[in-house]
Coordinates of N, CA and C in Angstrom, one line a residue:
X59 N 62.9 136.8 83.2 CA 64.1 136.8 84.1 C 65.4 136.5 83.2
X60 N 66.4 137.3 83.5 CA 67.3 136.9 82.6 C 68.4 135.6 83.2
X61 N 69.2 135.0 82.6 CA 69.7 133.6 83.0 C 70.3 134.0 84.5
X62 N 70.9 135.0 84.7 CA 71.8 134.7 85.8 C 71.0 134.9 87.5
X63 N 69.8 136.0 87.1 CA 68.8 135.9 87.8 C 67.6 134.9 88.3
X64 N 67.7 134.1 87.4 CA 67.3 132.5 87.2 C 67.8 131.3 88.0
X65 N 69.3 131.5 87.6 CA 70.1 130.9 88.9 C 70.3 131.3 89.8
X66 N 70.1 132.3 90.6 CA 70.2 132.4 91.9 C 68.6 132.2 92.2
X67 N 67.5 132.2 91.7 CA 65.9 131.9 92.4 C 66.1 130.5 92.6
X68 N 66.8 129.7 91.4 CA 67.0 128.1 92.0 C 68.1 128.0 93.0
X69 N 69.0 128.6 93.0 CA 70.0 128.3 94.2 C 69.1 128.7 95.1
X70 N 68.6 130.0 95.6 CA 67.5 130.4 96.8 C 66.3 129.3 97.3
X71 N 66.0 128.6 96.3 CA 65.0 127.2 96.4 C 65.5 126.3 96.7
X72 N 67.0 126.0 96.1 CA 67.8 124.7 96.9 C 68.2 124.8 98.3
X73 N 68.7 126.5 98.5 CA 69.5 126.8 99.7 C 68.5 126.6 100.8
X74 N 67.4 127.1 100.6 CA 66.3 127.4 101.2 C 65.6 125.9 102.5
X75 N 65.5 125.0 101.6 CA 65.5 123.3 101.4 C 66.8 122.6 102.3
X76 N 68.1 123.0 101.9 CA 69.1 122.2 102.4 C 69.3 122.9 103.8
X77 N 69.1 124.3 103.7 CA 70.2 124.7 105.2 C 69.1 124.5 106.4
X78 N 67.7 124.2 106.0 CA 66.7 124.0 106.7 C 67.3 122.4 107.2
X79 N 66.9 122.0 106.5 CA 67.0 120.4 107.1 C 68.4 119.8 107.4
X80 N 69.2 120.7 107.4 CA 70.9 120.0 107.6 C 70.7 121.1 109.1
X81 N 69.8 121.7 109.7 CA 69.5 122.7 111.2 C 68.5 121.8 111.9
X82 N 68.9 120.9 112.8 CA 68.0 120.4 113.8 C 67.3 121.6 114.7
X83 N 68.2 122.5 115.0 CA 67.4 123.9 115.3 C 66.1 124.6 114.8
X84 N 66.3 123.7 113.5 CA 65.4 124.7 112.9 C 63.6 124.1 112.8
X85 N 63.9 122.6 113.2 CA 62.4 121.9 113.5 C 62.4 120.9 115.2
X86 N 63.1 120.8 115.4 CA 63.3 119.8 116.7 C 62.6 120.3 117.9
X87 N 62.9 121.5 118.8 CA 62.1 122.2 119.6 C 60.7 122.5 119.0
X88 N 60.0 122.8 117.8 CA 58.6 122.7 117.8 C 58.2 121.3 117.9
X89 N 58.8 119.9 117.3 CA 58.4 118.8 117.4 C 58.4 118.6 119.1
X90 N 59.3 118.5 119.9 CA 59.2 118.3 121.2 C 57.9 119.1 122.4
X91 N 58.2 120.7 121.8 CA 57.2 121.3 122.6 C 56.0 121.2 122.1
X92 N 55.5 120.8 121.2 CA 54.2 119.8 120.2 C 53.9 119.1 121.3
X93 N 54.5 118.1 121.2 CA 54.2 117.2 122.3 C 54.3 117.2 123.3
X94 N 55.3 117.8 124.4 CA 55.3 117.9 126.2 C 54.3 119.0 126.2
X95 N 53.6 120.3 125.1 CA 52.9 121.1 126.0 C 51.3 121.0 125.0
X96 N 51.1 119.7 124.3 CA 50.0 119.2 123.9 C 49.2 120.5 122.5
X97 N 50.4 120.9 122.0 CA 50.0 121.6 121.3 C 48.8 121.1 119.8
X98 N 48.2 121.9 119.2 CA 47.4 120.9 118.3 C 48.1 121.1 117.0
X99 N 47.7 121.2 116.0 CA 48.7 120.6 114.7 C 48.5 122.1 114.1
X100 N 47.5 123.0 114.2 CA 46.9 124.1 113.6 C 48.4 125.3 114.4
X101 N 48.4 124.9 115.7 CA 49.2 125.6 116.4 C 50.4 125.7 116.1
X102 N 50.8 124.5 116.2 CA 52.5 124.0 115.8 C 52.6 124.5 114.7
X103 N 52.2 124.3 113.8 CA 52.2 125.3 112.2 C 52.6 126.8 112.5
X104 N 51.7 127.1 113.0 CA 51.4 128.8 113.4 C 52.5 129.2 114.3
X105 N 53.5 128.0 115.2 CA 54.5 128.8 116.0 C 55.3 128.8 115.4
X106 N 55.7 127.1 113.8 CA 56.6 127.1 113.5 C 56.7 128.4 112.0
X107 N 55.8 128.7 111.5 CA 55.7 129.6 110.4 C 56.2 131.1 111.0
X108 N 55.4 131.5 112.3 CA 55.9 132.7 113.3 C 57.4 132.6 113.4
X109 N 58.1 131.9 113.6 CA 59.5 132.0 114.2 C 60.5 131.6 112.9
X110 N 59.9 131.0 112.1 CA 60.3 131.1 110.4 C 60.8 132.3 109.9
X111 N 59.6 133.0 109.7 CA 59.1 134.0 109.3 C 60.3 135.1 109.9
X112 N 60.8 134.9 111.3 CA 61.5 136.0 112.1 C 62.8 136.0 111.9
X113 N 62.8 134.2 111.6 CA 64.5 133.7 111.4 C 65.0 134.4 109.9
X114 N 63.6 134.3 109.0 CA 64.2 135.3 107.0 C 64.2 136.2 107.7
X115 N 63.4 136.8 108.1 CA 63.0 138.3 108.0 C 63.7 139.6 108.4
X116 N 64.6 139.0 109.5 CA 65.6 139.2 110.3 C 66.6 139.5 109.3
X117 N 67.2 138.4 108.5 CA 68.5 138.4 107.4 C 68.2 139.3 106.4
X118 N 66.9 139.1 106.0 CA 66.6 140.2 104.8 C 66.4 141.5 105.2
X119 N 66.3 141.8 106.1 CA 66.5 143.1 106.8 C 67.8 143.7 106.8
X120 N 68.3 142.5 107.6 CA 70.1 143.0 107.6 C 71.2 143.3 106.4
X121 N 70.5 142.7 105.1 CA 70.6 142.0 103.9 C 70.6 143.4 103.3
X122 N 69.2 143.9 103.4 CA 68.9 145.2 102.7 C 69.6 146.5 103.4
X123 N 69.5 146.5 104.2 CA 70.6 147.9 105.0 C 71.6 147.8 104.3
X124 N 72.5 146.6 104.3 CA 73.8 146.5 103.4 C 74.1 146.9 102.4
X125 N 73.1 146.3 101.4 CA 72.9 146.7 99.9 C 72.7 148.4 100.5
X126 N 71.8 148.8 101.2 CA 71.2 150.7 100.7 C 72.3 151.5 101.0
X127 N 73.2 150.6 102.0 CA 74.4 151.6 102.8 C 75.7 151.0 101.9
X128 N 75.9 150.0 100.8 CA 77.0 149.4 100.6 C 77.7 148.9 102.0
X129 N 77.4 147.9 102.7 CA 78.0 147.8 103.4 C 78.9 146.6 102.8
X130 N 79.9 146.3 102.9 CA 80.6 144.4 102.6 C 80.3 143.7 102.9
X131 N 80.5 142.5 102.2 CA 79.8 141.0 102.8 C 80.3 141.0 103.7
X132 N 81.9 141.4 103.7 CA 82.8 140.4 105.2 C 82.2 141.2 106.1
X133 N 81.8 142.3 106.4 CA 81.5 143.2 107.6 C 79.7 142.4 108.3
X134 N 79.0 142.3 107.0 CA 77.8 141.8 107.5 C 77.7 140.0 107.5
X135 N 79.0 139.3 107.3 CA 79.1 138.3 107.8 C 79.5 138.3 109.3
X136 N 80.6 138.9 109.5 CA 80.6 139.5 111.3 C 79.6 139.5 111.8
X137 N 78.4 140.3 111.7 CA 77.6 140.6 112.5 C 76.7 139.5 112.5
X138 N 76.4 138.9 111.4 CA 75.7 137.3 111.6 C 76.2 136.5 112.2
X139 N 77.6 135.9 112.2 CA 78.3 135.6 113.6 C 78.6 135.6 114.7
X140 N 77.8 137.2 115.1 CA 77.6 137.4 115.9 C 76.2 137.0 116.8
X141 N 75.3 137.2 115.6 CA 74.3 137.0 115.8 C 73.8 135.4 116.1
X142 N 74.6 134.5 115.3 CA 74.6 133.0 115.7 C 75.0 133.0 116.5
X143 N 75.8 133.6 117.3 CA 76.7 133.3 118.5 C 75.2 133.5 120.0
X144 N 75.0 134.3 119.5 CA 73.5 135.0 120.4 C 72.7 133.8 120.4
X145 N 71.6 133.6 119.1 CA 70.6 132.3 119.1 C 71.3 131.6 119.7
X146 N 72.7 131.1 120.0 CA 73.0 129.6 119.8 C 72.9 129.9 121.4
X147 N 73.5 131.1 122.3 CA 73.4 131.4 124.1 C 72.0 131.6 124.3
X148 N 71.3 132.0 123.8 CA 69.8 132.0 124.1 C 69.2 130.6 124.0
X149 N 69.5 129.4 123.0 CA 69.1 128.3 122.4 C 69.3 127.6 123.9
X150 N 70.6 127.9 124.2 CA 71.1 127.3 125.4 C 70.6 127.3 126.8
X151 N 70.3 128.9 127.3 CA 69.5 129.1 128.1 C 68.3 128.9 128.5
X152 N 67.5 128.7 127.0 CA 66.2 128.2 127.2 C 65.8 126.9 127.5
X153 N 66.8 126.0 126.8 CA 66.7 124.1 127.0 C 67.2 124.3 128.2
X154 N 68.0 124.8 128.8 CA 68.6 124.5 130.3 C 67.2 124.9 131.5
X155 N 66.7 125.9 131.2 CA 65.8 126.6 131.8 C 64.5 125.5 132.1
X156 N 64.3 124.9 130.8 CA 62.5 124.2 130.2 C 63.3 123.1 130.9
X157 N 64.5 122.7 130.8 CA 64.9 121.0 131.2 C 64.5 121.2 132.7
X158 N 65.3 122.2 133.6 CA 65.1 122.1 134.7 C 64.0 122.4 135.8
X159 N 63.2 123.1 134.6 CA 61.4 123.4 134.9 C 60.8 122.1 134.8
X160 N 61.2 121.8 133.7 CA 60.1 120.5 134.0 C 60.9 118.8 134.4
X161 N 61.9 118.8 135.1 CA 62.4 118.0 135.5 C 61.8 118.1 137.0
X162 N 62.0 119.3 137.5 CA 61.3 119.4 138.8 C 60.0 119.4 138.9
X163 N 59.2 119.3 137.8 CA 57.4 119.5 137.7 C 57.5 118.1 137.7
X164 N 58.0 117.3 137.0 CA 58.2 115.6 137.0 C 58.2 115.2 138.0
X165 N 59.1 115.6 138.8 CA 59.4 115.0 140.3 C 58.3 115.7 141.3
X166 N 57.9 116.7 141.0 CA 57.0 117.0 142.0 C 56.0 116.0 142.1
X167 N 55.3 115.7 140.7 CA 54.2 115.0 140.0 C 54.4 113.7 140.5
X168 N 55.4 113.5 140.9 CA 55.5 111.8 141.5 C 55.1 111.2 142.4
X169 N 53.7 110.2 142.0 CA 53.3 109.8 143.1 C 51.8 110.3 143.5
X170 N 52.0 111.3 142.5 CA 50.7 112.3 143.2 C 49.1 111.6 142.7
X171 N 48.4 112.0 142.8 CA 46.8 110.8 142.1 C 46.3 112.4 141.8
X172 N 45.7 112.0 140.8 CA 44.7 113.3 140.5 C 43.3 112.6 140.0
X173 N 42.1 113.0 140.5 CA 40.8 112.8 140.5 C 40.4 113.6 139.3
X174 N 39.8 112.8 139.1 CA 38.6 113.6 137.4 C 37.5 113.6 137.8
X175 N 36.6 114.7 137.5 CA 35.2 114.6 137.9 C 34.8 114.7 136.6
X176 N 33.6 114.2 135.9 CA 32.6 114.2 134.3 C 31.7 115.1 135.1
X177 N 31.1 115.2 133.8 CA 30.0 116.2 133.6 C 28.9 115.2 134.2
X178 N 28.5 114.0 134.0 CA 27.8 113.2 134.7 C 27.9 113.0 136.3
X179 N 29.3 113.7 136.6 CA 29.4 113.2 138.4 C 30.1 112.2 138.3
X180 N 30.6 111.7 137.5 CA 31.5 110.4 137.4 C 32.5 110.7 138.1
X181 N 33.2 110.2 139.4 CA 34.5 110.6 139.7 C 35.3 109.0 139.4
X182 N 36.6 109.6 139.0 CA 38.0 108.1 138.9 C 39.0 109.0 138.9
X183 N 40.3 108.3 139.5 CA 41.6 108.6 139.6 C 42.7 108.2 138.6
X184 N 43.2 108.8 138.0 CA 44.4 108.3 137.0 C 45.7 107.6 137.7
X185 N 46.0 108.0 138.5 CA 46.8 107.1 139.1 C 46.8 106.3 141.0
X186 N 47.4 105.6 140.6 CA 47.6 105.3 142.3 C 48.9 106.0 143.1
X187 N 48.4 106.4 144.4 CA 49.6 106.7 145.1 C 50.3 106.0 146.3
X188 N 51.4 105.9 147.0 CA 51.9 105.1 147.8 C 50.6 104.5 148.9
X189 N 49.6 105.9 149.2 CA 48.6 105.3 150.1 C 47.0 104.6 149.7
X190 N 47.3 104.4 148.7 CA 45.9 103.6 148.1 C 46.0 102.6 147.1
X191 N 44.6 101.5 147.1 CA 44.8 100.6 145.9 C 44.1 100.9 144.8
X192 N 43.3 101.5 145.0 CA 42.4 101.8 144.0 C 42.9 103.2 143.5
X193 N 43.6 104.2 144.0 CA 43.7 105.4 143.7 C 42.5 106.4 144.3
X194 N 41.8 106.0 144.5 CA 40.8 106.9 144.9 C 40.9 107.4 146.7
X195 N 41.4 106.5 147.7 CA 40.9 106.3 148.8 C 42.2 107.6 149.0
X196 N 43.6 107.4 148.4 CA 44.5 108.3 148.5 C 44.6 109.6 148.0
X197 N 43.9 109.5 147.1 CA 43.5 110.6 146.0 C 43.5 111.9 146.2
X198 N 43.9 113.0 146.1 CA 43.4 114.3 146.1 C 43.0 115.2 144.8
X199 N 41.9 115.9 144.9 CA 41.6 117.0 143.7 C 42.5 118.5 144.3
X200 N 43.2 118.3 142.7 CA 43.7 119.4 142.9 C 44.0 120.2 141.3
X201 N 43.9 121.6 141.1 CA 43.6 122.2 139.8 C 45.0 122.6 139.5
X202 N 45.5 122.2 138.5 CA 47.0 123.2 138.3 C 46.6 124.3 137.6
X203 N 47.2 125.6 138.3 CA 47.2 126.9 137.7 C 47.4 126.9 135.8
X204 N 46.4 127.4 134.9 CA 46.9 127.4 133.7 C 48.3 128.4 133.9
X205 N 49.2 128.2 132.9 CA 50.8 129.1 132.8 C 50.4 130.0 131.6
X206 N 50.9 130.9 132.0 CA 50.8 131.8 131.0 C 51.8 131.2 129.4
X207 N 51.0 131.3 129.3 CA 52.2 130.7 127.7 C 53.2 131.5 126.9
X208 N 54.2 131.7 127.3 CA 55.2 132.8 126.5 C 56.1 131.9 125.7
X209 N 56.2 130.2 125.4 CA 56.8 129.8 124.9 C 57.2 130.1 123.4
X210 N 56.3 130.1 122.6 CA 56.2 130.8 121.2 C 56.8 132.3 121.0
X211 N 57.0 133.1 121.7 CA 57.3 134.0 121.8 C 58.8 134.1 122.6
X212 N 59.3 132.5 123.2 CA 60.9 133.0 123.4 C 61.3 132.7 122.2
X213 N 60.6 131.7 121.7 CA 61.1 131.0 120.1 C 61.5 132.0 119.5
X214 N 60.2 132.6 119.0 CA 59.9 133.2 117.9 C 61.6 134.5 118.5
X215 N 61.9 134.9 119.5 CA 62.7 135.7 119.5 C 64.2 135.5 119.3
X216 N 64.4 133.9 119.9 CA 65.6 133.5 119.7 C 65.4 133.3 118.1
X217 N 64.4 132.9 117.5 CA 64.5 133.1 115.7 C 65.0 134.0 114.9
X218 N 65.0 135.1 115.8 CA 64.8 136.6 115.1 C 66.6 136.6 115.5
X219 N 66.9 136.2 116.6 CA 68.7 136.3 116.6 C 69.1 135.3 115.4
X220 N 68.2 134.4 115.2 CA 69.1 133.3 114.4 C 69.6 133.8 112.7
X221 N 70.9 133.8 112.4 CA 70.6 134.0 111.1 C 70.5 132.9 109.6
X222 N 70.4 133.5 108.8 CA 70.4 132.4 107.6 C 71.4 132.6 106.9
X223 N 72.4 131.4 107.1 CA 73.5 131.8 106.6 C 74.2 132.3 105.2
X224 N 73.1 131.2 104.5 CA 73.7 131.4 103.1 C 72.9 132.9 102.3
X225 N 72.1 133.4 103.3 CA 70.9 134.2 102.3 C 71.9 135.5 102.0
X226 N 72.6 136.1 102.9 CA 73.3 137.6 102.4 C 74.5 137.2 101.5
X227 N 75.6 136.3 101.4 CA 76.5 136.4 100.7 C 76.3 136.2 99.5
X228 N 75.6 134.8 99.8 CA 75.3 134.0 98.1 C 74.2 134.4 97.4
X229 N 73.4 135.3 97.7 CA 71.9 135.4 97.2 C 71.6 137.0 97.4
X230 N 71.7 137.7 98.6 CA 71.0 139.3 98.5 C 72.3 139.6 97.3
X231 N 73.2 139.8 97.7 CA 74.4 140.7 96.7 C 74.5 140.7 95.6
X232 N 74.7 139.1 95.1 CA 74.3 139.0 93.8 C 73.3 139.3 93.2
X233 N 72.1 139.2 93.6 CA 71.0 139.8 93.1 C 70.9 141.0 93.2
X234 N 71.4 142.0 93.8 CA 71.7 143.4 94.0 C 72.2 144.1 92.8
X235 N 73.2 143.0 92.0 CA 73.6 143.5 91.0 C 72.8 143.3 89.9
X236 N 71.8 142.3 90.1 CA 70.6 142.2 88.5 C 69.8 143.5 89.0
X237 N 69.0 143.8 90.1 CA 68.2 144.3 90.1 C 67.1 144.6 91.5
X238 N 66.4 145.3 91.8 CA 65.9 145.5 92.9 C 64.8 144.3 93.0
X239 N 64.3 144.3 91.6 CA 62.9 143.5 91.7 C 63.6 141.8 92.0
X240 N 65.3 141.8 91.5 CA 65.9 140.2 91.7 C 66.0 140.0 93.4
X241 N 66.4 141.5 93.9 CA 66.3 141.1 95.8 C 65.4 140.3 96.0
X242 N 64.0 141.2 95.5 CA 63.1 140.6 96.3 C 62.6 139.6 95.7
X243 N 62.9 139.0 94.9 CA 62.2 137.8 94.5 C 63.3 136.5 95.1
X244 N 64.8 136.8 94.8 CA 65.1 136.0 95.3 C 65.1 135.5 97.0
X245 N 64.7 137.0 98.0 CA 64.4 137.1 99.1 C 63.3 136.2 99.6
X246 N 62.3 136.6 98.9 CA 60.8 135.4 99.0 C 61.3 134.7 98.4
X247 N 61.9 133.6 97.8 CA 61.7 132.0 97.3 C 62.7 131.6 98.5
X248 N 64.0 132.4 98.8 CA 64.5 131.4 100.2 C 63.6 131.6 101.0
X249 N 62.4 132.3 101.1 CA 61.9 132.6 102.6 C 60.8 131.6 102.8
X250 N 60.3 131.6 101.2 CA 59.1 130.5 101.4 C 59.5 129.3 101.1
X251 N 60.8 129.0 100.8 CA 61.4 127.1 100.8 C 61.4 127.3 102.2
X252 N 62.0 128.0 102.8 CA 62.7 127.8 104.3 C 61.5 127.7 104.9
X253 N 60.7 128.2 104.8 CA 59.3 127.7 106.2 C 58.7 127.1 106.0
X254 N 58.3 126.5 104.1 CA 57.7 125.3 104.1 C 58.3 124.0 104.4
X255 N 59.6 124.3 104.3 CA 60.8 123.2 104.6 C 60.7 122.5 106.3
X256 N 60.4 123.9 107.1 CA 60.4 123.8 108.8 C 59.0 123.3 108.9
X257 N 58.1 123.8 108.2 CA 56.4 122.9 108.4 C 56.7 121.9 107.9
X258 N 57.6 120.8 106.8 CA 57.0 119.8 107.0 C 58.1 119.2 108.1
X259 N 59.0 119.4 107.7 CA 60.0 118.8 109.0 C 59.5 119.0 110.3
X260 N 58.7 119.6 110.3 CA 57.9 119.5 112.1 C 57.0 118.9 111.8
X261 N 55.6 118.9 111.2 CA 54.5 118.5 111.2 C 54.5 117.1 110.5
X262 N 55.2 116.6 110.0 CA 55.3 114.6 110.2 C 55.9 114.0 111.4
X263 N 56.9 114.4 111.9 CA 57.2 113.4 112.9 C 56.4 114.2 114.1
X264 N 55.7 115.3 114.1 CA 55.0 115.7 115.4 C 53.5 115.1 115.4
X265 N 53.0 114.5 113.9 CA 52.4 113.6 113.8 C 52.1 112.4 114.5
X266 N 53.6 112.1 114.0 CA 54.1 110.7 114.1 C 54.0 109.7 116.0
X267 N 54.4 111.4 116.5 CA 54.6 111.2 117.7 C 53.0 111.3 118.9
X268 N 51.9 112.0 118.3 CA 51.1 111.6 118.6 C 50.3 110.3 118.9
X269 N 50.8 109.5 117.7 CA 50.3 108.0 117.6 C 51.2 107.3 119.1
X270 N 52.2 108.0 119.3 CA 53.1 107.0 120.0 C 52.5 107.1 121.3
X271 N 52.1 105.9 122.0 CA 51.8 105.8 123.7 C 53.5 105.9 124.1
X272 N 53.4 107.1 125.3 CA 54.3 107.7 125.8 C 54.2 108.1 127.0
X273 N 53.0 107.3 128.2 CA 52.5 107.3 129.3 C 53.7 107.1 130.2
X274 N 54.7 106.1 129.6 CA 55.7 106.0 130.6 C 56.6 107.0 130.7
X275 N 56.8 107.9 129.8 CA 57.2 109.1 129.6 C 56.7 110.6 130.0
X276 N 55.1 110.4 130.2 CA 54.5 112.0 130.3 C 55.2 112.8 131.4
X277 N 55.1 112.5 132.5 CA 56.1 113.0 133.5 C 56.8 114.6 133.2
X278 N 57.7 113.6 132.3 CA 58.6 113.7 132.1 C 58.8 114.7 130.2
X279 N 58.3 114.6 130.0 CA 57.7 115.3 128.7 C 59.1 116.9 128.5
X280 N 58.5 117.4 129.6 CA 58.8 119.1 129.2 C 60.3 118.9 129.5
X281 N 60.8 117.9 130.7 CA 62.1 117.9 130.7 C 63.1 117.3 129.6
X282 N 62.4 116.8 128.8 CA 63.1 115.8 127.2 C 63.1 116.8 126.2
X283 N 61.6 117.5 126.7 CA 62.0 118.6 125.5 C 63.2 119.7 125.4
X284 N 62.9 120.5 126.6 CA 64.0 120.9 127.6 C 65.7 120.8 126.9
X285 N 65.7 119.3 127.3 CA 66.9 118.7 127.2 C 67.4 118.3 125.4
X286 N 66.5 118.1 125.4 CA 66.2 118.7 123.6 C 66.6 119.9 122.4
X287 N 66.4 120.8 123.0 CA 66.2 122.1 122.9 C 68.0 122.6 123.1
X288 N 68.0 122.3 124.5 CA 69.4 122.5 125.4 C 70.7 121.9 124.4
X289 N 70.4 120.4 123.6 CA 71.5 120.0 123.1 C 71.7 120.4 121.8
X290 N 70.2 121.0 120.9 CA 70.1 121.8 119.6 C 71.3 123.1 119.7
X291 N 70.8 123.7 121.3 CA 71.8 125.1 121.5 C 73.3 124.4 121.2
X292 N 73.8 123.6 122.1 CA 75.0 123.2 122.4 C 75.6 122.8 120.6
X293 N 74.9 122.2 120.0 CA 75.4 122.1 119.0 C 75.8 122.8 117.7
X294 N 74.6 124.0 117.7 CA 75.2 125.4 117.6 C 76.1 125.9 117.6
X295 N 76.4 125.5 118.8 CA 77.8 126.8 119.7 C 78.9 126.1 119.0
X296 N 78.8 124.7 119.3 CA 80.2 124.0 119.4 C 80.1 122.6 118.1
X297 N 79.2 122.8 117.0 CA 79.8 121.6 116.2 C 79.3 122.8 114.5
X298 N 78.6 123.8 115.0 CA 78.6 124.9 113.7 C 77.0 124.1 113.2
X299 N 76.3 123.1 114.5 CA 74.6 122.8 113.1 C 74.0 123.8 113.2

């Protein structure tokens, strides 16, 4: 590699690293929906690498049109601010949506007793309700519909609006000028800091959070995350994280 090509693969490794972890957007909603939708650790990986994957992929797409068409940085900076402007209304609509879905699933839930039957016939009740002491005498069995799960897939799409800020100005262009094979090298090292960056920033504190008894909390789970998600967007829109 020759030196100047060099420094941009380390700048793409630093950038990669910093714009990740200075974006609560960019791990916060997998940590939260980890935990209100009991995700397992194999999964959370696989939604957060999926929506990774969509947030480079997306830039280096737009990245490369530019370079084949000459288009300008300032023209395809436009359109990435346009584009953050998008994730950051979608970011918004989704936390607002999940807050108010499961704020009302919380409140329904209140109160209610749900019965467990074992495979042995064992029946017990998890909670008590206003009409029983035991839980049982009040109790009702009742099955909640599984949901179809499109969660990962609003992600992964609000990812695909999200852009990466520093990757077209500071990194495709200049490397445009070493070389095709410098695009795409420098292309993969921001792509793969930035998702190993979002795996671990999710998968320790979504660790972390399993250990934590949060029973006074479950309820209420999807609405935190929700509200979570909802304040990631807002901050977006209006403080530029």
């Amino acid at each position: 590699m020759t030196p100047g090509l060099t420094a941009l693969v380390s700048t793409a490794a630093t950038l990669g690293v910093l714009h990740t972890a200075a974006g609560p957007d960019h791990y916060l909603p997998f940590i939260v929906l980890a935990k209100a939708r009991k995700w397992s650790m194999a999964k959370t990986l696989a939604v957060t690498a999926l929506c990774g994957l969509g947030h480079v992929g997306s830039s280096i797409l737009i990245g490369a049109v530019g370079i084949l068409f000459g288009l300008g940085v300032a023209k395809l900076e436009i359109f990435e601010g346009v584009r953050g402007g998008v994730a950051a209304g979608l970011f918004i609509l989704f936390g607002l949506g999940y807050f108010l879905w499961g704020l009302a699933r919380g409140l329904r839930n209140r109160g209610h007793h749900h019965l467990h039957v074992h495979a042995d016939g064992t029946v017990h009740g998890d909670h008590s309700s206003a009409g029983g002491t035991d839980g049982v005498r009040a109790g009702h069995v009742h099955a909640e519909p599984k949901p179809v799960n499109v969660t990962p897939w609003i992600l992964f799409t609000i990812f695909v609006f999200g852009p990466c800020e520093p990757l077209i100005p500071l990194l495709m262009f200049p490397a445009a000028r070493e070389s095709a094979g410098g695009v795409v090298l420098v292309a993969a090292v921001f792509s793969l800091t930035t998702i190993a960056t979002m795996a671990v920033m999710v998968l320790l504190p979504a660790a972390g959070l399993r250990l934590l008894p949060m029973r006074f909390l479950e309820r209420y789970l999807h609405a935190v995350a929700g509200f979570t998600i909802l304040a990631c967007g807002l901050g977006m829109a209006f403080l530029g994280l």
